[in-house]
Amino acid sequence: MSERSGLGLVEAAIVAALDSLGGRADRRHIRNARVLAAVEERIGLAPGYGYEVLLDLARPWIMPVRLVDGQGNYGDRRGDPAASFRYTESRLSPAGEVALAAERGELAPVPIGLINGNTHRQGTRPPFRPEGIIGAVREVIRRPKVTGNELISIIGPPDFPTGCTVTGDLAALAAGRPTVLRLQARVTVGTDHRSVTVEGLPPNVNRGDVLASLAARAERRDWAVRFPDLDRTTRLPLADVQDTAREDTDRFVCIPEPGTAPDSLRDQLMDVHGIWATVPVALPRPLPALVRQWVRAYVSEDLLTSLARLADAVARQL
Amino acid sequence: MLAAAVLRAEDVSFVLVGSAALWLRGEPVAIGDADAVIEPGDRNARRLRAALARMAYRPQEIPEARSFVRVPLVSVITSYGQVDCLLERGRADWQRLGEAATVIAVADVGVLVADAADAWALRRQFKE
């Protein structure tokens, strides 16, 4: 991975290919078949592999800082696959342009790698809030003796783009020790006290799988009479599930069976795998040290300007 | 843990090993997935296949029961968590593991749980 931009080899080839084809943020989208042909020419990567990376660069539920602005069917959180690269288009996002400029040395480096992490590619570095990482880098520049605890507080906990909550041994993560985080959807009783709303599933599960699984867990099993305790513990008292998601967000509403309190259904839902998931994480060194090391490597360059450009690009993608 | 109880309620014959077994034996471990050493045999393989198809997020991805005699393990994500069915270990060790295992209740289901020494030995073997 290039430390200047945080881009991997394939990602760098994709943004460079988009740029060479005229796919800038303020220009028209380029057919992805052409983009992938250009990537193949640059690094010899077959289109099938490159396409998976390109799709992820544009998917808001994967990348906190999106480098590509996609047009067409890029798949969805319900598990629907993307359309073939013959039918989808892309261009650089504002952040993609900043990353490319940093990669080429036209702009000081940007800490996109620290923000995006790599857990979406089975790596162990989780994503963080863009504002947190940018704020921490600025603070180190402004006040080199800022304490590690202050930096950890500025950065905040890992922040996955689906909006799930993150719990676990965050102190171990910040100290650079391997740990396992628990990612949990937000499960709340509706204001009408008749339903339970589930929002923001963990990024490594898809909504279609979870919805099918909830429906299966609501069915009565053949063994229910023989094992009433197990049935009570595992069967979900669900009358209906309504998928109310919009665009790239996860949201569904669960209606409890008559006689079941929504609070009780909420507690049971919280235990369903898929509504929670785990992710193993580890940073190569303590989080404050990572930020300080990054700043030290590029302190001679105009980091404040590149950070301002990145912050502006991130604000424009929201 | 519940995955093991549901598997047993579905009449699958297995010995629970791994972190869930150790936890049930009172050992200080965090429970990860459910690791089950499966009793070899066609009938049990068919029951296992049917049970996994009912439990899995993606039933269509579960291999046919007749392939279970060849594969080392079948790993399935369910709404109870991940279930790893250790088929090769069952073919090699079922008799010995089964004799040392005892039944422990999970909810109201009796689950055959490996002896702590066996569970630790298998865990070391898989982790090293």
Coordinates of C-alpha atoms in Angstrom, one line a residue:
Chain A
M1 CA 0.0 0.0 0.0
S2 CA 1.2 3.5 -0.8
E3 CA 1.6 5.5 2.4
R4 CA 1.2 8.7 0.5
S5 CA -2.4 8.0 -0.4
G6 CA -3.4 4.9 1.5
L7 CA -4.2 3.2 -1.8
G8 CA -3.4 -0.5 -2.6
L9 CA -1.8 -1.4 -5.9
V10 CA -5.1 -2.3 -7.6
E11 CA -6.9 0.7 -6.1
A12 CA -4.1 3.0 -7.3
A13 CA -4.3 1.5 -10.8
I14 CA -8.1 2.0 -10.8
V15 CA -8.0 5.7 -9.9
A16 CA -5.1 6.3 -12.3
A17 CA -7.1 4.5 -15.1
L18 CA -10.1 6.6 -14.4
D19 CA -8.1 9.8 -14.6
S20 CA -6.4 8.7 -17.8
L21 CA -9.8 8.1 -19.4
G22 CA -11.1 11.5 -18.3
G23 CA -13.3 10.2 -15.5
R24 CA -12.8 13.2 -13.2
A25 CA -15.3 14.1 -10.5
D26 CA -16.8 16.9 -12.5
R27 CA -16.9 15.0 -15.8
R28 CA -19.0 12.2 -17.3
H29 CA -18.9 8.6 -16.0
I30 CA -16.9 6.1 -17.9
R31 CA -18.1 2.6 -18.8
N32 CA -16.4 0.2 -16.4
A33 CA -15.5 -2.2 -19.2
R34 CA -13.1 0.5 -20.5
V35 CA -11.8 1.3 -17.0
L36 CA -11.0 -2.4 -16.3
A37 CA -9.3 -2.8 -19.7
A38 CA -7.1 0.2 -18.8
V39 CA -6.3 -1.4 -15.4
E40 CA -5.4 -4.7 -17.1
E41 CA -3.1 -2.8 -19.4
R42 CA -1.4 -1.1 -16.4
I43 CA -0.9 -4.0 -14.0
G44 CA -2.1 -7.1 -15.9
L45 CA -5.0 -7.7 -13.6
A46 CA -8.0 -9.6 -15.2
P47 CA -11.2 -7.6 -15.2
G48 CA -13.1 -10.0 -12.9
Y49 CA -10.7 -9.3 -10.0
G50 CA -10.3 -5.6 -10.7
Y51 CA -14.1 -5.2 -10.8
E52 CA -14.6 -6.5 -7.2
V53 CA -12.2 -3.8 -5.9
L54 CA -13.7 -1.1 -8.1
L55 CA -17.2 -1.9 -6.8
D56 CA -16.0 -1.7 -3.2
L57 CA -14.3 1.7 -3.8
A58 CA -17.7 3.1 -4.7
R59 CA -19.9 1.3 -2.1
P60 CA -21.0 3.5 0.8
W61 CA -21.5 0.6 3.1
I62 CA -17.9 -0.6 2.6
M63 CA -15.8 2.5 2.4
P64 CA -15.8 5.5 4.8
V65 CA -13.9 7.5 2.2
R66 CA -15.1 6.5 -1.2
L67 CA -12.6 7.0 -4.0
V68 CA -15.0 6.2 -6.9
D69 CA -18.4 7.6 -7.8
G70 CA -20.4 4.8 -9.3
Q71 CA -23.4 4.9 -11.7
G72 CA -25.7 1.9 -12.3
N73 CA -26.3 -1.2 -10.3
Y74 CA -23.4 -1.6 -7.8
G75 CA -25.2 -4.2 -5.8
D76 CA -26.9 -3.6 -2.5
R77 CA -27.0 -4.5 1.2
R78 CA -29.7 -7.0 0.6
G79 CA -27.2 -9.2 -1.2
D80 CA -28.2 -8.4 -4.8
P81 CA -25.0 -8.6 -6.9
A82 CA -23.8 -5.7 -9.0
A83 CA -24.6 -5.7 -12.8
S84 CA -21.8 -6.8 -15.1
F85 CA -19.1 -4.2 -15.8
R86 CA -20.4 -3.9 -19.3
Y87 CA -23.5 -2.1 -17.8
T88 CA -22.0 0.1 -15.0
E89 CA -20.0 3.3 -15.1
S90 CA -17.7 5.2 -12.8
R91 CA -15.7 8.3 -12.3
L92 CA -13.4 9.6 -9.5
S93 CA -15.0 10.9 -6.4
P94 CA -13.7 14.2 -5.0
A95 CA -11.7 12.1 -2.4
G96 CA -10.4 9.9 -5.3
E97 CA -9.0 13.0 -6.9
V98 CA -7.3 14.0 -3.7
A99 CA -5.8 10.5 -3.3
L100 CA -4.6 10.5 -6.8
A101 CA -3.0 13.9 -6.4
A102 CA -1.3 12.7 -3.2
E103 CA -0.1 9.5 -4.9
R104 CA 1.5 11.6 -7.7
G105 CA 3.2 14.0 -5.3
E106 CA 1.1 16.9 -6.6
L107 CA -0.4 17.2 -3.1
A108 CA 1.0 16.3 0.3
P109 CA 0.0 12.8 1.5
V110 CA -3.5 12.1 2.9
P111 CA -4.2 9.5 5.6
I112 CA -6.9 7.6 3.7
G113 CA -5.4 4.3 4.6
L114 CA -5.7 5.0 8.3
I115 CA -9.3 6.1 7.9
N116 CA -10.6 3.2 5.6
G117 CA -8.7 0.4 7.3
N118 CA -8.8 -3.0 5.5
T119 CA -11.3 -5.1 7.4
H120 CA -13.4 -5.0 4.2
R121 CA -10.7 -7.1 2.6
Q122 CA -10.3 -9.5 5.4
G123 CA -7.5 -7.4 6.9
T124 CA -7.3 -6.5 10.6
R125 CA -7.2 -2.7 10.6
P126 CA -10.7 -1.3 11.3
P127 CA -12.0 2.0 9.8
F128 CA -12.2 5.2 11.8
R129 CA -14.2 8.4 11.5
P130 CA -12.6 10.6 8.8
E131 CA -13.0 13.6 11.1
G132 CA -11.3 11.7 13.9
I133 CA -8.1 10.8 12.0
I134 CA -7.9 14.1 10.3
G135 CA -8.3 15.9 13.6
A136 CA -5.7 13.7 15.3
V137 CA -3.2 14.4 12.5
R138 CA -3.8 18.1 12.7
E139 CA -3.4 18.0 16.5
V140 CA 0.0 16.3 16.2
I141 CA 1.1 18.9 13.7
R142 CA -0.1 21.7 15.9
R143 CA 1.0 20.3 19.2
P144 CA 3.7 17.6 18.8
K145 CA 3.6 16.7 22.5
V146 CA -0.1 15.9 22.5
T147 CA -0.6 12.8 24.7
G148 CA -1.6 9.4 23.4
N149 CA -4.8 9.5 25.4
E150 CA -5.7 12.8 23.9
L151 CA -5.2 11.4 20.4
I152 CA -7.2 8.3 21.1
S153 CA -10.0 10.5 22.4
I154 CA -9.9 12.7 19.2
I155 CA -10.0 9.6 16.9
G156 CA -12.7 7.8 18.8
P157 CA -13.6 4.2 18.4
P158 CA -13.6 2.3 15.1
D159 CA -16.5 3.5 12.9
F160 CA -18.0 1.2 10.4
P161 CA -19.9 2.8 7.5
T162 CA -23.1 0.9 8.1
G163 CA -23.5 2.7 11.4
C164 CA -23.4 -0.4 13.6
T165 CA -22.3 0.0 17.2
V166 CA -18.8 -1.2 18.2
T167 CA -17.9 -2.7 21.5
G168 CA -15.0 -4.7 22.8
D169 CA -11.6 -4.1 24.3
L170 CA -11.0 -0.8 22.6
A171 CA -8.0 -0.1 24.9
A172 CA -6.3 -3.2 23.6
L173 CA -6.9 -2.1 20.0
A174 CA -5.6 1.4 20.7
A175 CA -2.5 -0.2 22.4
G176 CA -1.8 -2.3 19.3
R177 CA -2.8 -5.6 20.8
P178 CA -5.0 -8.0 18.7
T179 CA -8.6 -8.3 19.9
V180 CA -12.1 -9.1 18.7
L181 CA -14.7 -6.4 18.3
R182 CA -18.4 -7.0 18.5
L183 CA -20.4 -5.2 15.9
Q184 CA -24.1 -4.8 16.7
A185 CA -27.1 -3.3 14.8
R186 CA -29.1 -0.7 16.6
V187 CA -32.2 -2.4 17.9
T188 CA -34.9 -0.2 19.4
V189 CA -38.5 -0.4 20.5
G190 CA -40.7 1.9 18.3
T191 CA -42.3 4.9 19.8
D192 CA -45.7 3.3 19.3
H193 CA -44.5 0.4 21.6
R194 CA -45.8 -2.1 19.0
S195 CA -42.7 -2.8 17.0
V196 CA -38.9 -3.2 17.1
T197 CA -36.7 -1.4 14.6
V198 CA -33.4 -2.8 13.5
E199 CA -30.9 -0.4 11.8
G200 CA -27.3 -0.5 10.8
L201 CA -26.3 -4.2 10.5
P202 CA -22.6 -5.1 10.7
P203 CA -20.9 -4.6 7.4
N204 CA -19.9 -8.2 7.0
V205 CA -23.4 -9.6 6.9
N206 CA -26.1 -8.8 4.3
R207 CA -29.7 -7.9 5.0
G208 CA -31.2 -10.5 2.8
D209 CA -29.5 -13.3 4.8
V210 CA -30.6 -11.8 8.1
L211 CA -34.2 -11.3 7.0
A212 CA -34.4 -14.9 5.7
S213 CA -32.9 -16.1 8.9
L214 CA -35.4 -14.2 11.1
A215 CA -38.3 -15.7 9.2
A216 CA -36.8 -19.2 9.7
R217 CA -36.3 -18.5 13.4
A218 CA -40.0 -17.5 13.7
E219 CA -41.2 -21.0 12.5
R220 CA -42.0 -23.7 15.1
R221 CA -39.7 -26.7 14.9
D222 CA -40.6 -30.4 15.0
W223 CA -38.8 -30.7 18.3
A224 CA -40.6 -27.8 20.0
V225 CA -42.8 -30.1 22.1
R226 CA -39.8 -32.3 23.2
F227 CA -37.6 -29.4 24.1
P228 CA -39.8 -26.5 25.2
D229 CA -37.0 -24.6 26.9
L230 CA -34.9 -24.6 23.7
D231 CA -37.9 -23.6 21.7
R232 CA -38.6 -20.7 24.1
T233 CA -35.0 -19.6 23.9
T234 CA -34.5 -19.9 20.1
R235 CA -37.9 -19.3 18.5
L236 CA -38.5 -15.6 17.7
P237 CA -42.0 -14.4 18.6
L238 CA -42.4 -12.6 15.3
A239 CA -45.6 -11.9 13.5
D240 CA -44.1 -10.0 10.6
V241 CA -40.9 -8.4 9.4
Q242 CA -41.1 -5.3 7.1
D243 CA -38.0 -4.3 5.1
T244 CA -38.1 -0.5 5.2
A245 CA -34.5 0.1 4.0
R246 CA -33.8 3.0 1.7
E247 CA -30.9 3.0 -0.8
D248 CA -27.8 1.9 1.0
T249 CA -29.0 1.8 4.6
D250 CA -30.2 -1.2 6.6
R251 CA -33.6 -0.8 8.3
F252 CA -36.4 -3.3 9.0
V253 CA -39.3 -3.3 11.4
C254 CA -40.2 -6.4 13.4
I255 CA -43.8 -6.8 14.6
P256 CA -44.1 -9.1 17.7
E257 CA -46.6 -11.8 18.0
P258 CA -49.8 -10.9 20.0
G259 CA -49.0 -11.2 23.7
T260 CA -45.3 -10.6 23.2
A261 CA -43.8 -7.3 24.7
P262 CA -41.6 -5.5 22.2
D263 CA -38.9 -5.2 24.9
S264 CA -38.8 -9.0 25.1
L265 CA -38.6 -9.3 21.3
R266 CA -35.8 -6.7 21.2
D267 CA -33.7 -8.7 23.7
Q268 CA -34.1 -11.9 21.7
L269 CA -33.2 -10.1 18.4
M270 CA -30.0 -8.7 20.0
D271 CA -28.8 -12.4 20.4
V272 CA -29.4 -13.3 16.7
H273 CA -26.1 -13.7 14.8
G274 CA -26.2 -11.4 11.9
I275 CA -27.8 -8.6 14.0
W276 CA -24.4 -8.9 15.7
A277 CA -21.2 -10.2 14.3
T278 CA -17.6 -10.2 15.4
V279 CA -14.5 -9.0 13.6
P280 CA -10.8 -9.7 14.6
V281 CA -8.8 -6.5 14.6
A282 CA -5.1 -5.6 15.3
L283 CA -3.1 -2.5 14.5
P284 CA 0.5 -2.8 13.5
R285 CA 1.5 -0.5 16.5
P286 CA -0.4 1.6 19.0
L287 CA -2.9 4.0 17.4
P288 CA -1.2 7.2 18.6
A289 CA 2.2 5.9 17.4
L290 CA 0.6 5.2 14.0
V291 CA -0.6 8.8 13.7
R292 CA 2.7 10.3 14.9
Q293 CA 4.7 8.0 12.6
W294 CA 2.6 9.1 9.6
V295 CA 3.0 12.8 10.5
R296 CA 6.8 12.4 11.1
A297 CA 7.2 10.8 7.6
Y298 CA 5.7 13.7 5.8
V299 CA 6.2 16.7 8.2
S300 CA 8.3 18.5 5.6
E301 CA 5.3 18.6 3.2
D302 CA 2.2 20.9 3.3
L303 CA 0.0 18.4 5.2
L304 CA -2.5 21.0 6.4
T305 CA -3.5 21.9 2.8
S306 CA -3.9 18.2 1.9
L307 CA -5.9 17.5 5.0
A308 CA -8.2 20.5 4.3
R309 CA -8.7 19.1 0.7
L310 CA -9.5 15.7 2.1
A311 CA -11.9 17.0 4.7
D312 CA -13.7 19.0 2.0
A313 CA -13.9 16.0 -0.3
V314 CA -15.3 13.8 2.6
A315 CA -17.9 16.5 3.4
R316 CA -19.0 16.5 -0.3
Q317 CA -19.6 12.8 -0.3
L318 CA -22.0 12.9 2.6
Chain B
M1 CA -23.9 -22.9 22.4
L2 CA -27.5 -22.8 21.3
A3 CA -26.3 -24.0 17.8
A4 CA -25.1 -27.2 19.5
A5 CA -28.4 -27.7 21.3
V6 CA -30.4 -27.1 18.1
L7 CA -28.2 -29.6 16.2
R8 CA -28.8 -32.2 18.9
A9 CA -32.6 -31.4 18.9
E10 CA -32.5 -32.2 15.2
D11 CA -31.2 -35.7 16.1
V12 CA -27.7 -35.2 14.9
S13 CA -25.1 -37.3 16.7
F14 CA -21.9 -35.4 17.6
V15 CA -19.4 -34.6 20.3
L16 CA -19.0 -30.9 21.1
V17 CA -15.4 -29.8 21.2
G18 CA -13.6 -26.4 21.0
S19 CA -14.3 -23.3 23.1
A20 CA -18.0 -24.1 23.7
A21 CA -17.1 -27.5 25.2
L22 CA -14.4 -26.0 27.3
W23 CA -16.8 -23.3 28.6
L24 CA -19.4 -25.9 29.5
R25 CA -16.6 -27.7 31.3
G26 CA -16.0 -24.6 33.4
E27 CA -12.8 -23.6 31.7
P28 CA -12.0 -19.8 31.4
V29 CA -12.3 -19.4 27.7
A30 CA -14.4 -17.0 25.5
I31 CA -16.9 -18.9 23.3
G32 CA -16.3 -18.5 19.6
D33 CA -18.0 -20.8 17.1
A34 CA -19.5 -24.3 17.8
D35 CA -17.2 -27.1 16.9
A36 CA -18.8 -30.5 16.5
V37 CA -17.1 -33.8 15.8
I38 CA -19.7 -35.6 13.8
E39 CA -20.4 -39.4 14.2
P40 CA -19.6 -41.0 10.9
G41 CA -22.4 -42.9 8.9
D42 CA -24.8 -42.2 6.1
R43 CA -27.9 -41.8 8.3
N44 CA -26.2 -39.2 10.6
A45 CA -24.8 -37.4 7.5
R46 CA -28.3 -37.1 6.1
R47 CA -29.6 -35.7 9.4
L48 CA -26.7 -33.3 9.6
R49 CA -27.3 -32.1 6.0
A50 CA -31.0 -31.5 6.7
A51 CA -30.4 -29.7 10.0
L52 CA -27.8 -27.4 8.5
A53 CA -30.1 -26.6 5.7
R54 CA -32.7 -25.5 8.2
M55 CA -30.2 -23.5 10.3
A56 CA -27.9 -21.9 7.7
Y57 CA -28.1 -18.4 6.3
R58 CA -27.4 -19.9 2.8
P59 CA -28.8 -23.4 2.7
Q60 CA -28.1 -23.6 -1.0
E61 CA -24.4 -23.6 -0.3
I62 CA -24.4 -26.7 1.9
P63 CA -22.8 -29.7 0.2
E64 CA -24.8 -32.9 -0.4
A65 CA -24.7 -35.5 2.4
R66 CA -22.9 -38.0 0.3
S67 CA -19.9 -35.7 0.0
F68 CA -19.5 -35.7 3.8
V69 CA -17.4 -38.9 3.6
R70 CA -14.7 -37.1 1.6
V71 CA -14.5 -33.5 3.1
P72 CA -12.6 -32.7 6.3
L73 CA -15.2 -30.2 7.6
V74 CA -18.3 -28.3 6.7
S75 CA -18.5 -24.7 8.1
V76 CA -21.8 -23.0 8.2
I77 CA -23.0 -19.5 9.3
T78 CA -26.3 -19.7 11.1
S79 CA -28.4 -17.3 13.1
Y80 CA -26.9 -18.9 16.2
G81 CA -23.3 -18.2 15.0
Q82 CA -20.8 -20.2 13.1
V83 CA -21.0 -24.0 13.3
D84 CA -17.9 -26.1 12.2
C85 CA -18.7 -29.7 11.6
L86 CA -15.5 -31.7 12.0
L87 CA -16.1 -34.7 9.7
E88 CA -12.5 -36.0 9.3
R89 CA -12.0 -35.8 13.0
G90 CA -15.2 -37.9 13.4
R91 CA -14.0 -40.5 11.0
A92 CA -10.7 -40.8 12.8
D93 CA -11.6 -40.3 16.5
W94 CA -15.3 -40.8 17.0
Q95 CA -15.1 -43.9 19.2
R96 CA -12.4 -42.6 21.5
L97 CA -13.9 -39.1 21.9
G98 CA -17.4 -40.5 22.4
E99 CA -16.3 -42.8 25.2
A100 CA -14.7 -40.0 27.2
A101 CA -17.5 -37.5 26.6
T102 CA -20.4 -36.9 28.9
V103 CA -23.8 -35.3 28.5
I104 CA -24.4 -31.7 29.6
A105 CA -27.7 -29.9 29.4
V106 CA -28.0 -26.8 27.2
A107 CA -31.5 -25.4 27.7
D108 CA -33.4 -28.7 28.1
V109 CA -31.3 -30.6 25.5
G110 CA -28.6 -33.1 26.5
V111 CA -25.4 -32.3 24.5
L112 CA -22.5 -34.8 24.4
V113 CA -19.5 -32.7 25.4
A114 CA -15.9 -33.8 25.0
D115 CA -13.8 -34.4 28.1
A116 CA -11.8 -31.2 29.0
A117 CA -8.4 -32.9 28.3
D118 CA -9.6 -34.0 24.8
A119 CA -11.1 -30.6 24.1
W120 CA -7.8 -28.8 25.1
A121 CA -5.7 -31.3 23.0
L122 CA -7.9 -30.7 19.9
R123 CA -7.8 -27.0 20.4
R124 CA -4.0 -27.0 20.7
Q125 CA -3.8 -29.2 17.6
F126 CA -6.0 -26.8 15.5
K127 CA -4.4 -23.6 16.8
E128 CA -0.7 -24.7 16.3

